[in-house]
XYZ file of C-alpha atoms in Angstrom:
397
model
C 57.849 87.144 89.957
C 57.221 88.087 93.657
C 56.870 84.422 94.687
C 58.558 81.319 93.450
C 57.656 78.064 91.397
C 57.748 76.178 94.749
C 55.572 78.595 96.594
C 58.462 79.426 99.015
C 59.343 83.051 99.577
C 62.467 84.012 97.614
C 65.546 85.273 99.384
C 66.580 88.971 98.823
C 69.445 88.059 96.349
C 67.009 86.169 94.134
C 64.388 88.966 94.344
C 67.134 91.338 93.385
C 67.720 89.398 90.202
C 64.166 88.539 89.376
C 62.113 91.513 90.420
C 60.073 93.405 87.849
C 61.140 91.219 84.925
C 57.556 90.368 83.836
C 57.421 88.423 80.480
C 55.036 91.123 79.127
C 57.648 93.876 79.905
C 60.713 92.065 78.772
C 59.522 89.931 75.772
C 62.237 87.383 74.730
C 65.068 89.261 76.308
C 66.398 89.611 79.776
C 65.949 93.207 80.636
C 62.817 95.454 79.944
C 63.725 97.443 76.821
C 63.937 101.173 77.242
C 60.519 102.619 76.256
C 61.044 106.194 75.129
C 57.492 107.440 74.738
C 55.473 110.431 75.578
C 52.279 109.404 73.546
C 50.724 106.155 73.949
C 48.298 105.133 71.142
C 44.830 103.247 71.379
C 42.924 101.106 68.783
C 39.595 102.782 69.844
C 38.585 105.858 71.761
C 36.771 103.546 74.150
C 40.124 102.012 74.850
C 41.494 105.497 75.778
C 38.706 106.309 78.268
C 39.269 102.765 79.845
C 42.917 103.398 80.192
C 42.186 106.718 81.985
C 40.310 105.229 84.516
C 42.936 102.381 85.381
C 45.647 104.377 87.214
C 48.180 101.484 87.744
C 51.523 100.486 86.481
C 51.074 98.166 83.737
C 48.284 100.282 81.937
C 49.503 102.343 79.121
C 48.047 105.842 79.257
C 50.451 108.649 78.746
C 54.215 108.970 79.217
C 53.936 110.789 82.616
C 52.567 107.513 84.053
C 55.434 105.651 82.814
C 55.907 102.501 80.710
C 57.490 99.025 81.201
C 60.960 100.504 81.909
C 59.579 102.463 84.906
C 57.174 99.976 85.969
C 59.731 97.262 86.006
C 62.050 99.283 88.282
C 59.192 100.219 90.670
C 58.097 96.703 90.945
C 61.430 95.423 91.602
C 61.913 97.908 94.429
C 58.511 96.920 95.913
C 59.574 93.200 95.847
C 62.784 93.968 98.014
C 60.883 96.202 100.388
C 59.306 93.932 103.014
C 55.770 95.229 103.775
C 55.455 97.561 100.679
C 52.457 97.634 98.451
C 53.933 99.750 95.854
C 56.861 102.214 95.008
C 56.702 105.638 93.549
C 59.858 106.881 91.550
C 61.094 110.424 91.510
C 63.816 112.305 89.454
C 66.190 112.644 92.497
C 66.357 111.696 96.108
C 65.379 115.180 97.060
C 62.305 115.121 94.862
C 61.541 111.859 96.714
C 61.696 113.736 100.165
C 59.502 116.509 98.821
C 57.059 113.803 97.527
C 56.728 112.171 100.850
C 56.265 115.557 102.691
C 53.698 116.818 100.315
C 51.776 113.420 100.385
C 51.366 113.604 104.188
C 51.503 117.214 105.205
C 49.133 120.204 104.598
C 49.160 123.919 105.823
C 48.856 124.149 109.677
C 50.262 120.544 110.130
C 53.280 120.068 112.601
C 56.314 117.936 111.620
C 58.892 116.447 114.000
C 62.238 115.947 112.361
C 65.386 114.175 113.653
C 68.087 116.543 114.354
C 70.648 114.507 112.498
C 68.703 114.328 109.241
C 70.021 115.050 105.825
C 70.834 118.635 105.147
C 68.355 118.977 102.291
C 65.669 117.402 104.427
C 66.283 120.132 107.118
C 66.559 122.813 104.591
C 63.152 121.656 103.135
C 61.569 121.800 106.696
C 62.935 125.242 107.511
C 62.226 126.735 103.924
C 59.664 125.137 101.593
C 57.449 123.723 104.428
C 57.744 126.784 106.408
C 56.302 128.898 103.625
C 53.472 126.516 103.022
C 52.391 126.785 106.659
C 53.984 123.625 108.153
C 55.722 123.939 111.513
C 58.812 121.771 112.359
C 60.138 120.991 115.455
C 63.775 119.258 115.661
C 64.447 116.583 118.212
C 67.108 114.201 119.321
C 66.160 110.780 118.061
C 68.026 108.974 120.839
C 66.059 110.637 123.617
C 62.742 108.669 123.659
C 61.375 110.500 126.738
C 61.894 114.006 125.213
C 60.412 112.837 121.847
C 57.396 111.390 123.426
C 56.673 114.727 125.245
C 56.727 116.417 121.970
C 53.284 114.796 121.235
C 51.728 117.030 123.874
C 50.777 119.124 121.020
C 49.237 117.640 117.873
C 51.745 116.081 115.489
C 51.168 114.940 111.906
C 54.369 113.309 110.886
C 57.740 112.376 112.037
C 60.899 112.297 109.680
C 63.611 109.936 110.589
C 66.982 108.770 109.312
C 68.891 105.787 110.577
C 71.790 106.132 110.958
C 72.016 109.913 111.031
C 73.449 111.933 108.428
C 77.103 112.660 108.759
C 77.471 111.468 112.266
C 75.830 108.054 112.084
C 74.201 107.897 115.345
C 71.532 104.855 115.443
C 68.192 105.410 116.850
C 65.450 102.917 118.144
C 63.098 103.101 114.999
C 60.649 100.635 116.303
C 60.115 102.743 119.559
C 60.081 106.019 117.664
C 57.457 104.682 115.151
C 55.368 103.117 117.973
C 55.045 106.478 119.753
C 54.189 108.176 116.666
C 51.618 105.759 115.658
C 50.058 105.761 119.210
C 49.543 109.652 118.673
C 48.149 109.118 115.148
C 51.336 110.468 113.492
C 52.944 109.117 110.237
C 56.433 107.935 110.337
C 58.670 108.510 107.317
C 62.297 107.475 107.161
C 65.160 108.208 104.899
C 66.707 104.583 104.556
C 69.316 105.347 101.935
C 72.407 104.336 104.120
C 71.224 100.594 104.548
C 68.737 100.092 101.773
C 65.829 97.430 102.368
C 68.736 94.773 102.213
C 70.071 96.124 105.390
C 67.179 97.521 107.281
C 63.521 96.632 106.713
C 61.993 100.089 107.736
C 58.265 99.332 107.051
C 58.516 95.909 108.964
C 60.205 97.949 111.904
C 57.144 100.185 112.196
C 57.510 103.089 109.704
C 54.600 104.048 107.292
C 56.717 105.409 104.318
C 60.373 104.644 103.467
C 62.371 106.781 101.248
C 65.684 106.101 99.281
C 68.148 108.160 97.012
C 68.389 105.526 93.996
C 71.430 107.769 93.013
C 73.509 105.891 95.743
C 73.436 102.202 96.030
C 70.744 101.246 93.640
C 72.566 103.136 90.731
C 75.733 102.095 91.996
C 77.757 103.900 89.237
C 77.707 107.673 90.027
C 75.921 108.334 86.676
C 72.291 108.920 87.523
C 69.865 110.914 89.810
C 66.736 109.376 91.133
C 64.665 108.698 94.271
C 61.912 106.419 95.439
C 59.417 105.960 98.183
C 57.571 102.856 99.222
C 54.678 102.214 101.511
C 51.686 100.234 102.229
C 48.543 100.745 100.134
C 47.174 103.735 102.004
C 50.341 105.842 101.706
C 51.581 104.399 98.425
C 48.177 105.644 97.053
C 48.886 109.130 98.394
C 52.438 109.126 97.104
C 51.264 108.128 93.639
C 48.482 110.745 93.606
C 50.769 113.659 94.686
C 53.498 112.674 92.361
C 51.074 112.859 89.302
C 49.664 116.089 90.476
C 53.313 117.535 90.556
C 54.164 115.943 87.278
C 56.934 113.888 88.605
C 58.454 111.359 86.250
C 61.710 109.697 85.792
C 63.460 109.297 82.410
C 63.233 105.714 81.035
C 66.961 105.756 80.307
C 67.770 106.655 83.769
C 65.058 103.822 84.838
C 67.184 101.246 82.927
C 70.426 102.262 84.577
C 68.855 102.046 87.988
C 67.408 98.487 87.248
C 70.704 97.450 85.893
C 72.490 98.735 89.033
C 69.904 97.038 91.271
C 70.674 93.443 89.961
C 74.262 93.747 91.595
C 73.465 95.990 94.594
C 73.547 93.141 96.958
C 77.048 92.009 95.955
C 78.325 95.634 95.917
C 76.966 96.325 99.336
C 78.645 93.044 100.872
C 81.826 93.964 99.474
C 81.805 97.647 100.484
C 80.663 96.725 103.768
C 83.470 94.389 104.417
C 86.087 96.948 103.301
C 84.384 99.840 105.163
C 84.613 97.734 108.379
C 88.315 96.788 107.805
C 89.187 100.350 107.134
C 87.160 101.734 110.074
C 88.927 99.228 112.393
C 92.384 100.521 111.070
C 91.472 104.091 111.425
C 90.369 103.692 114.901
C 94.089 102.451 115.678
C 95.804 105.557 114.222
C 97.264 108.300 116.525
C 95.960 111.000 114.091
C 92.276 109.760 114.408
C 90.366 110.864 117.383
C 87.204 108.938 116.674
C 85.631 106.748 113.973
C 81.915 107.335 113.432
C 80.771 103.958 112.215
C 77.739 102.153 113.733
C 79.201 98.790 112.519
C 82.039 98.976 114.915
C 81.388 96.976 118.163
C 82.716 100.069 119.980
C 80.262 102.651 118.515
C 77.734 104.041 121.111
C 74.776 102.802 118.786
C 76.123 99.452 117.681
C 73.771 97.349 120.043
C 70.616 98.898 118.260
C 72.422 98.450 114.826
C 73.051 94.744 115.600
C 69.540 94.219 116.680
C 67.740 95.936 113.854
C 70.092 95.880 110.763
C 70.947 92.899 108.636
C 73.538 94.718 106.654
C 75.548 97.955 106.343
C 77.368 99.819 103.609
C 80.546 101.758 102.828
C 79.585 105.062 104.221
C 81.207 106.417 107.670
C 83.175 109.205 108.997
C 86.176 109.820 111.207
C 87.316 112.752 113.293
C 91.042 113.898 113.285
C 92.977 114.435 116.393
C 94.349 117.749 115.126
C 92.564 120.943 116.190
C 93.786 122.661 113.056
C 90.482 123.560 110.892
C 92.492 122.956 107.686
C 93.752 119.451 108.560
C 90.768 117.708 106.978
C 91.310 119.591 103.791
C 94.924 118.605 103.732
C 94.140 114.933 104.189
C 91.685 114.992 101.357
C 93.928 116.748 99.082
C 96.539 114.218 99.796
C 94.380 111.130 99.054
C 95.115 109.695 95.503
C 92.455 106.789 95.391
C 89.528 108.863 96.880
C 87.861 111.379 94.788
C 86.571 114.599 96.651
C 83.134 115.003 96.042
C 79.236 114.684 96.994
C 77.131 111.698 96.767
C 78.230 108.104 97.736
C 77.403 104.563 96.986
C 79.090 104.346 93.733
C 81.785 101.869 92.770
C 84.550 104.429 93.441
C 85.807 105.608 97.008
C 85.063 109.201 97.811
C 86.024 111.632 100.597
C 84.421 114.751 101.899
C 85.539 117.205 104.589
C 82.483 117.787 106.872
C 81.383 120.198 109.566
C 78.348 118.509 110.990
C 77.563 121.112 113.647
C 76.525 123.382 110.953
C 73.382 121.114 110.432
C 72.415 120.585 114.006
C 69.934 122.594 116.030
C 70.102 120.890 119.456
C 72.188 117.719 119.350
C 75.916 117.713 120.466
C 78.061 116.946 117.559
C 80.540 114.087 118.147
C 83.065 115.789 116.122
C 83.209 118.640 118.395
C 85.182 121.414 116.954
C 87.663 119.124 115.326
C 87.993 118.513 111.593
C 86.286 115.427 110.282
C 86.003 113.553 106.948
C 83.198 111.346 105.464
C 84.444 108.201 103.553
C 82.469 106.319 100.772
C 84.269 103.080 100.398
C 84.070 101.752 96.856
C 85.049 98.468 95.283
C 88.920 99.078 95.275
C 91.067 96.745 97.264
C 90.821 97.628 101.016
C 94.544 97.270 101.424
C 95.201 99.845 98.749
C 92.657 102.213 100.363
C 94.334 101.866 103.695
C 97.769 102.452 102.207
C 96.455 105.573 100.600
C 94.876 106.810 103.921
C 98.105 106.217 105.791
C 100.141 108.373 103.629
C 97.353 111.086 103.538
C 97.013 111.156 107.457
C 100.719 112.063 107.635
C 99.483 115.536 106.386
C 97.040 115.895 109.279
C 99.688 117.494 111.616
């Protein structure tokens, strides 16, 4: 179902609905059934030998290689990721990050990591990768000259995130990826914020694109899962490494993720509209020093965002004008429609007091020393959320 009956390419919304729903996987129903199976049976031993040599989705072999429930989700994700040959699934977003790293890096290699990457990515670089003999250099993804100079010594891979975690700086992915490719390095990007619906990472020059499916794809705060998509060369490496590590996702979780995927486009559109309305309102409040949202025309990286992105999401942050370090906690505690918690991308709104400077090595932090909060805007009415924020901001001091 990657094409259409007329031969014309399908639009993203149509691919979200149709992707992965092969007749041989769904049978007479709409969704692929949940195949809970560790053992796959064969009519003859010759069939078992033949299956062992066909390591592809769609070939029954053993539960670790999945069954129609997982295959359908992986195929649907591939079909919405322009330029992808295949998609590998992982039991969490962090597992997907590790899967990307282990598929590309080996002891003695050097990794460049954007300084505003997700904290678990940074922790993996300074912890697990260091222990396996990989050296990591952090860099400011907005400074192309300084970044290019880092390739004076050999670099195996680059890890990017766009926009940056917590502080939402936008970088020039095509330029960064082109410099990496010129020096023979592999570009990997965490594209959880925008998803392929908002940013086509592979088409913009990256070699591997990773997502936490726990966020937008799941969409209901009830599953943990990650994915990585790539062209044939790196998809083959991702699949081989995942199988060697015994990575597999539960069929029930795969069914939940596939269910969420069908409505992801509509949810993203609604959450983006509300987020932009709320961000604009926050920017006008005296208790707010700055709103960190690349969708705002006033944001420093908005021109790059407008050039490269086709959509956004409900995640952004804002800095309070107060110098009281406890102000962000008071605001969070006063909110009634926002839950305090990690993760984001679900149907419900969340708030999280943040201290981004804790997770930076060299980039200046736009929050400075002031308290800040990250918001994940859900599907509630935007006016209700604004009213809730208005009463909570009165607690900022």
